[in-house]
Short mmCIF file of C-alpha atoms in Angstrom, two decimals:
data_model
loop_
_atom_site.label_atom_id
_atom_site.label_comp_id
_atom_site.label_asym_id
_atom_site.label_seq_id
_atom_site.Cartn_x
_atom_site.Cartn_y
_atom_site.Cartn_z
CA MET A 736 67.91 -11.48 -6.53
CA ASP A 737 68.19 -15.23 -7.13
CA TRP A 738 65.84 -15.36 -10.12
CA ASP A 739 66.40 -19.06 -10.74
CA ARG A 740 65.05 -19.80 -7.26
CA VAL A 741 62.11 -17.41 -7.68
CA LEU A 742 61.10 -18.86 -11.07
CA ALA A 743 61.48 -22.43 -9.77
CA GLY A 744 58.71 -21.65 -7.28
CA LEU A 745 56.22 -20.80 -10.03
CA PRO A 746 54.02 -23.67 -11.31
CA MET A 747 53.52 -22.00 -14.69
CA PRO A 748 56.14 -21.46 -17.41
CA ALA A 749 58.03 -18.25 -16.64
CA MET A 750 61.14 -16.48 -17.95
CA LEU A 751 63.12 -13.37 -17.09
CA VAL A 752 64.20 -11.19 -20.04
CA GLU A 753 67.05 -8.69 -19.77
CA ARG A 754 66.65 -5.48 -21.80
CA GLU A 755 64.78 -7.17 -24.71
CA ASP A 756 68.04 -8.87 -25.74
CA ARG A 757 68.45 -12.04 -23.70
CA VAL A 758 66.46 -14.62 -21.77
CA GLU A 759 68.32 -14.47 -18.45
CA ALA A 760 66.45 -17.25 -16.60
CA GLY A 761 63.63 -19.74 -17.09
CA ASN A 762 62.00 -22.42 -14.97
CA GLY A 763 61.37 -26.10 -15.67
CA PRO A 764 57.85 -25.66 -17.14
CA LEU A 765 59.26 -23.05 -19.56
CA ILE A 766 61.99 -25.44 -20.75
CA ALA A 767 59.30 -28.12 -21.26
CA LEU A 768 57.24 -25.63 -23.25
CA LEU A 769 59.87 -23.91 -25.40
CA GLY A 770 62.68 -26.47 -25.40
CA ASP A 771 66.23 -26.73 -24.15
CA GLY A 772 68.62 -23.86 -24.78
CA VAL A 773 66.01 -21.13 -24.36
CA VAL A 774 68.03 -19.46 -21.57
CA GLY A 775 70.67 -17.18 -23.07
CA ARG A 776 68.86 -16.77 -26.40
CA ASN A 777 67.27 -13.68 -27.85
CA PRO A 778 63.54 -13.60 -26.93
CA ALA A 779 62.63 -13.38 -30.63
CA MET A 780 64.28 -16.76 -31.19
CA ALA A 781 62.84 -18.30 -28.03
CA VAL A 782 59.20 -17.22 -28.27
CA ARG A 783 58.47 -16.40 -31.94
CA ALA A 784 55.22 -14.64 -31.01
CA PRO A 785 55.02 -11.01 -32.22
CA SER A 786 52.44 -9.98 -29.62
CA VAL A 787 54.63 -11.24 -26.76
CA LEU A 788 57.73 -9.57 -28.18
CA ALA A 789 55.82 -6.31 -28.57
CA ALA A 790 54.68 -6.52 -24.94
CA ILE A 791 58.26 -7.18 -23.77
CA GLY A 792 59.46 -4.12 -25.71
CA ALA A 793 56.70 -1.89 -24.36
CA VAL A 794 57.28 -2.93 -20.73
CA THR A 795 61.07 -2.54 -21.08
CA ARG A 796 60.65 1.04 -22.31
CA GLN A 797 57.61 2.19 -20.34
CA GLY A 798 57.35 -0.14 -17.33
CA GLY A 799 54.02 -1.43 -16.02
CA VAL A 800 52.24 -4.61 -17.06
CA GLN A 801 51.14 -5.85 -20.49
CA GLU A 802 49.04 -8.82 -21.53
CA ALA A 803 49.64 -10.81 -24.72
CA ARG A 804 48.44 -14.06 -26.28
CA MET A 805 50.51 -16.79 -27.81
CA THR A 806 49.44 -19.86 -29.76
CA LEU A 807 51.62 -22.96 -30.06
CA ARG A 808 50.98 -26.10 -32.07
CA ARG A 809 52.59 -29.23 -30.62
CA ASP A 810 51.93 -32.87 -31.51
CA GLY A 811 48.97 -31.83 -33.63
CA GLN A 812 47.35 -29.96 -30.71
CA GLU A 813 46.90 -26.21 -30.45
CA GLN A 814 47.70 -24.54 -27.13
CA VAL A 815 46.75 -20.95 -26.29
CA PHE A 816 48.63 -19.01 -23.61
CA GLN A 817 47.81 -15.76 -21.87
CA VAL A 818 51.21 -14.13 -21.26
CA THR A 819 51.57 -11.57 -18.46
CA VAL A 820 54.61 -9.34 -19.02
CA SER A 821 55.64 -7.19 -16.03
CA ASP A 822 58.45 -4.76 -15.23
CA GLN A 823 60.86 -6.01 -12.54
CA GLY A 824 63.19 -3.00 -12.55
CA GLU A 825 66.75 -2.52 -13.81
CA GLY A 826 65.75 -3.51 -17.35
CA HIS A 827 64.34 -6.88 -16.31
CA VAL A 828 60.97 -8.12 -17.57
CA LEU A 829 59.14 -11.15 -16.21
CA CYS A 830 56.97 -13.21 -18.57
CA VAL A 831 54.51 -15.72 -17.09
CA PHE A 832 52.65 -18.08 -19.45
CA ARG A 833 49.19 -19.30 -18.42
CA ASP A 834 47.65 -22.09 -20.48
CA VAL A 835 44.09 -21.00 -21.36
CA SER A 836 43.45 -23.69 -23.99
CA GLU A 837 40.64 -25.34 -22.02
CA GLU A 838 39.05 -21.97 -21.30
CA GLU A 839 39.18 -21.18 -25.01
CA LYS A 840 37.56 -24.50 -25.87
CA ALA A 841 34.88 -24.01 -23.22
CA GLY A 842 34.17 -20.52 -24.51
CA GLU A 843 33.96 -21.78 -28.08
CA MET A 844 31.60 -24.57 -26.99
CA ARG A 845 29.37 -22.07 -25.19
CA ARG A 846 29.27 -19.81 -28.24
CA ASP A 847 28.46 -22.75 -30.53
CA PHE A 848 25.81 -23.98 -28.12
CA VAL A 849 24.08 -20.59 -27.94
CA ALA A 850 24.27 -20.24 -31.73
CA ASN A 851 22.80 -23.72 -32.25
CA VAL A 852 19.97 -23.22 -29.76
CA SER A 853 19.18 -19.84 -31.32
CA HIS A 854 19.11 -21.41 -34.77
CA GLU A 855 16.89 -24.30 -33.65
CA LEU A 856 14.40 -21.94 -31.98
CA ARG A 857 14.39 -19.27 -34.67
CA THR A 858 12.66 -21.37 -37.36
CA PRO A 859 9.62 -22.49 -35.32
CA LEU A 860 9.31 -19.06 -33.70
CA THR A 861 9.35 -17.35 -37.09
CA ALA A 862 6.72 -19.78 -38.36
CA LEU A 863 4.49 -19.21 -35.33
CA MET A 864 4.73 -15.44 -35.60
CA GLY A 865 3.94 -15.56 -39.31
CA PHE A 866 0.89 -17.77 -38.88
CA ILE A 867 -0.39 -15.72 -35.93
CA GLU A 868 -0.18 -12.60 -38.10
CA THR A 869 -2.00 -14.40 -40.90
CA LEU A 870 -4.74 -15.65 -38.58
CA LYS A 871 -5.24 -12.13 -37.24
CA ASN A 872 -5.71 -10.77 -40.75
CA ALA A 873 -6.15 -12.65 -44.04
CA ALA A 874 -7.24 -16.03 -42.62
CA ARG A 875 -9.44 -14.66 -39.84
CA ASP A 876 -12.68 -15.67 -41.57
CA ASP A 877 -11.37 -18.74 -43.45
CA PRO A 878 -12.08 -21.89 -41.35
CA LYS A 879 -10.17 -24.20 -43.69
CA ALA A 880 -7.02 -22.06 -43.69
CA ARG A 881 -7.36 -21.47 -39.96
CA ASP A 882 -7.43 -25.21 -39.21
CA MET A 883 -4.44 -25.83 -41.47
CA PHE A 884 -2.40 -23.03 -39.87
CA LEU A 885 -3.32 -24.13 -36.35
CA GLY A 886 -2.12 -27.65 -37.18
CA ILE A 887 1.21 -26.31 -38.37
CA MET A 888 1.50 -24.09 -35.32
CA GLU A 889 0.85 -27.06 -33.06
CA HIS A 890 3.64 -28.98 -34.82
CA GLU A 891 6.11 -26.10 -34.46
CA ALA A 892 5.17 -25.53 -30.81
CA GLY A 893 5.71 -29.23 -30.17
CA ARG A 894 9.14 -29.00 -31.78
CA MET A 895 10.08 -26.12 -29.46
CA ASN A 896 8.73 -28.02 -26.47
CA ARG A 897 10.84 -31.10 -27.33
CA LEU A 898 13.94 -28.93 -27.71
CA VAL A 899 13.45 -27.23 -24.34
CA ARG A 900 12.71 -30.60 -22.71
CA ASP A 901 15.90 -32.13 -24.11
CA LEU A 902 17.97 -29.09 -23.11
CA LEU A 903 16.70 -29.37 -19.53
CA GLN A 904 17.34 -33.12 -19.53
CA LEU A 905 20.87 -32.65 -20.86
CA SER A 906 21.59 -30.05 -18.19
CA ARG A 907 20.25 -32.35 -15.47
CA VAL A 908 22.28 -35.34 -16.70
CA GLU A 909 25.48 -33.28 -16.87
CA ALA A 910 24.92 -32.04 -13.31
CA GLU A 911 24.59 -35.63 -12.04
CA GLU A 912 27.34 -37.13 -14.19
CA ARG A 913 29.95 -37.40 -11.43
CA VAL A 914 27.67 -39.39 -9.13
CA ARG A 915 27.40 -43.00 -10.24
CA PRO A 916 23.97 -44.59 -9.55
CA ARG A 917 23.98 -47.66 -7.30
CA ASP A 918 20.44 -49.07 -7.57
CA ARG A 919 20.09 -52.52 -9.11
CA VAL A 920 18.29 -52.51 -12.47
CA GLU A 921 16.99 -55.59 -14.29
CA LEU A 922 17.64 -54.86 -17.93
CA LYS A 923 15.36 -57.34 -19.69
CA PRO A 924 12.08 -56.13 -18.11
CA LEU A 925 13.23 -52.55 -18.64
CA LEU A 926 13.86 -53.22 -22.35
CA GLU A 927 10.51 -55.00 -22.69
CA ASN A 928 8.76 -51.93 -21.28
CA VAL A 929 10.64 -49.65 -23.69
CA ILE A 930 9.69 -51.85 -26.64
CA GLY A 931 6.05 -51.83 -25.54
CA SER A 932 6.03 -48.04 -25.31
CA LEU A 933 7.31 -47.83 -28.91
CA ASN A 934 4.72 -50.16 -30.45
CA GLY A 935 3.08 -47.25 -32.24
CA VAL A 936 6.38 -46.19 -33.84
CA ALA A 937 7.04 -49.79 -34.92
CA GLU A 938 3.58 -50.18 -36.43
CA ARG A 939 3.91 -46.99 -38.47
CA SER A 940 7.07 -48.32 -40.11
CA ARG A 941 5.77 -51.92 -40.21
CA ALA A 942 8.88 -52.95 -38.30
CA ARG A 943 9.37 -55.71 -35.75
CA VAL A 944 11.51 -55.58 -32.61
CA GLU A 945 13.18 -58.76 -31.35
CA LEU A 946 14.76 -59.04 -27.90
CA ALA A 947 17.22 -61.82 -27.08
CA GLY A 948 19.36 -62.60 -24.06
CA ASP A 949 19.15 -63.74 -20.46
CA PRO A 950 17.88 -61.59 -17.57
CA LEU A 951 20.82 -59.52 -16.36
CA THR A 952 21.14 -56.90 -13.62
CA VAL A 953 23.41 -53.84 -13.51
CA PRO A 954 23.93 -50.94 -11.10
CA GLY A 955 22.09 -48.00 -12.58
CA ASP A 956 19.33 -45.44 -12.70
CA ALA A 957 16.23 -47.09 -14.17
CA ASP A 958 14.70 -43.85 -15.48
CA GLN A 959 17.89 -42.77 -17.20
CA LEU A 960 18.54 -46.20 -18.71
CA THR A 961 14.96 -46.20 -19.97
CA GLN A 962 15.72 -42.90 -21.68
CA VAL A 963 18.91 -44.32 -23.23
CA PHE A 964 17.22 -47.36 -24.76
CA THR A 965 14.09 -45.45 -25.75
CA ASN A 966 16.28 -43.09 -27.73
CA LEU A 967 18.34 -45.83 -29.39
CA ILE A 968 15.40 -48.11 -30.24
CA GLU A 969 13.23 -45.23 -31.45
CA ASN A 970 16.07 -44.03 -33.71
CA ALA A 971 16.47 -47.55 -35.08
CA LEU A 972 12.75 -47.72 -35.88
CA LYS A 973 12.55 -44.22 -37.38
CA TYR A 974 15.70 -44.28 -39.48
CA GLY A 975 15.73 -47.94 -40.48
CA ARG A 976 13.97 -49.23 -43.56
CA GLU A 977 10.27 -50.02 -43.63
CA GLY A 978 9.44 -53.61 -42.66
CA GLN A 979 12.80 -54.18 -40.98
CA VAL A 980 13.64 -56.19 -37.88
CA VAL A 981 15.33 -54.26 -35.06
CA ARG A 982 17.35 -56.73 -33.01
CA ILE A 983 18.17 -56.04 -29.37
CA THR A 984 20.66 -58.39 -27.75
CA LEU A 985 21.64 -58.62 -24.08
CA SER A 986 24.94 -60.36 -23.34
CA PRO A 987 27.72 -60.48 -20.73
CA GLU A 988 31.12 -59.12 -21.77
CA ASP A 989 34.59 -59.18 -20.29
CA THR A 990 36.37 -55.85 -20.67
CA VAL A 991 39.70 -54.42 -19.57
CA ARG A 992 37.78 -52.78 -16.73
CA GLY A 993 36.19 -56.03 -15.60
CA PRO A 994 32.89 -57.82 -16.25
CA ALA A 995 30.15 -55.84 -17.95
CA ILE A 996 26.81 -56.15 -19.72
CA ARG A 997 26.44 -55.20 -23.38
CA VAL A 998 23.16 -54.19 -24.97
CA ASP A 999 23.19 -54.09 -28.79
CA VAL A 1000 20.53 -52.25 -30.79
CA ALA A 1001 20.91 -53.22 -34.47
CA ASP A 1002 18.77 -51.97 -37.35
CA GLU A 1003 18.53 -52.76 -41.05
CA GLY A 1004 18.65 -49.20 -42.27
CA GLU A 1005 20.75 -47.56 -44.93
CA GLY A 1006 23.69 -47.17 -42.55
CA ILE A 1007 25.86 -44.21 -41.67
CA ASP A 1008 28.95 -43.03 -43.50
CA PRO A 1009 31.91 -43.74 -41.15
CA ILE A 1010 33.02 -40.11 -41.46
CA HIS A 1011 30.02 -39.08 -39.33
CA ILE A 1012 30.39 -41.65 -36.54
CA PRO A 1013 32.94 -39.79 -34.33
CA ARG A 1014 30.62 -36.76 -34.22
CA LEU A 1015 27.24 -38.43 -33.73
CA THR A 1016 27.15 -37.71 -29.98
CA GLU A 1017 27.92 -34.00 -30.39
CA ARG A 1018 25.11 -31.63 -29.50
CA PHE A 1019 22.97 -30.73 -32.53
CA TYR A 1020 25.09 -32.82 -34.91
CA ARG A 1021 22.90 -34.47 -37.55
CA VAL A 1022 23.80 -36.67 -40.51
CA ASP A 1023 20.66 -35.48 -42.34
CA SER A 1024 19.36 -32.27 -40.74
CA HIS A 1025 16.16 -32.04 -42.80
CA ARG A 1026 15.16 -35.65 -42.21
CA SER A 1027 15.96 -35.46 -38.51
CA ARG A 1028 13.77 -32.39 -38.04
CA GLU A 1029 10.96 -33.99 -40.06
CA MET A 1030 11.14 -36.98 -37.72
CA GLY A 1031 10.87 -34.68 -34.69
CA GLY A 1032 14.51 -34.96 -33.64
CA THR A 1033 16.20 -32.19 -31.66
CA GLY A 1034 19.81 -33.20 -32.34
CA LEU A 1035 20.39 -33.77 -28.61
CA GLY A 1036 19.29 -37.39 -28.16
CA LEU A 1037 22.67 -39.08 -28.60
CA ALA A 1038 24.41 -36.36 -26.55
CA ILE A 1039 22.04 -37.21 -23.68
CA VAL A 1040 22.70 -40.93 -24.22
CA LYS A 1041 26.47 -40.34 -24.07
CA HIS A 1042 26.27 -38.43 -20.78
CA ILE A 1043 23.94 -40.98 -19.15
CA VAL A 1044 26.19 -43.86 -20.19
CA SER A 1045 29.19 -41.90 -18.89
CA ARG A 1046 27.41 -41.41 -15.55
CA HIS A 1047 27.03 -45.21 -15.37
CA ARG A 1048 30.81 -45.46 -16.05
CA GLY A 1049 30.04 -47.27 -19.28
CA TRP A 1050 30.67 -46.47 -22.91
CA LEU A 1051 28.83 -46.28 -26.21
CA ARG A 1052 30.02 -48.03 -29.37
CA ILE A 1053 28.67 -47.19 -32.82
CA GLU A 1054 29.28 -49.46 -35.80
CA SER A 1055 27.83 -48.80 -39.22
CA GLU A 1056 28.46 -49.06 -42.93
CA LYS A 1057 26.55 -47.57 -45.82
CA GLY A 1058 23.88 -50.05 -46.92
CA GLU A 1059 24.58 -52.43 -44.02
CA GLY A 1060 22.56 -50.92 -41.17
CA SER A 1061 23.84 -49.67 -37.82
CA ARG A 1062 24.54 -51.13 -34.41
CA PHE A 1063 24.61 -49.07 -31.23
CA SER A 1064 26.11 -50.90 -28.26
CA VAL A 1065 25.86 -49.76 -24.66
CA VAL A 1066 28.39 -51.40 -22.34
CA LEU A 1067 27.60 -51.12 -18.63
CA PRO A 1068 30.18 -52.32 -16.07
CA LEU A 1069 29.05 -54.57 -13.23
CA GLY A 1070 31.63 -53.34 -10.75
#
């Protein structure tokens, strides 16, 4: 059999091993993966993965098919391969390498997501169950304790409701992310409405919100953009210092992708350590977990913002220094 021709027809890295001793043939993707000179070498020198070598030995002696996993680190990136080792007769073993790195990452993200949601729900649920038990027994005839416990239960139930709401919103945004909205949205009136809806938050922190810039229009989804700027402005008011001025600036910007509109939301808070900035848009990532929960945050707000901005084919910039406040910039392309 012309093994070189057979292997050349496979899109995945593949090699033929002869009697555990020698790599008899390999295709182009295999050479790209393991390097030049792999053909003719001992498999132990070519692969350097004990599980794959063990599978090759087992199939050579017993026939059949074996599965093995191999991890490679190249250019600072880790790649995981599922290796299918099969008997081809006459002492020949075929090894096909399937890159499952993205599947591994997706699986890890799903596991982390489930663990985070479980953790976020466990605390309020435990509190509710404890207070319900108390109200059924010790505090049944104590009006003062009953009112206090009911207030706490209402707070915890509200926290769970916000979490479920944000999870549903995140799921909806991700489902729509590939379809760019095409309606025309006037940003200045939209921002004025958002600011008006947050008057109560501003008053509680004795802050002032200033809006500057000319009326500008972008293609977008008005409801989703309202959610973006509500989140960013509310965060600026909640996490900035008392009595601050939150400045919102609308301005045109030329980018490598063409003309765009930039909306800056700048606060006068204590700032964010730069080490946290790359991870701020991750689900459930918080700089200060206790403070965020006390403020009613779910840890999903900036993740939702990122996906909405991505749907609009824009991008989010975050600039901050400790003691210097923070600036969140949303850049929305016009074309």
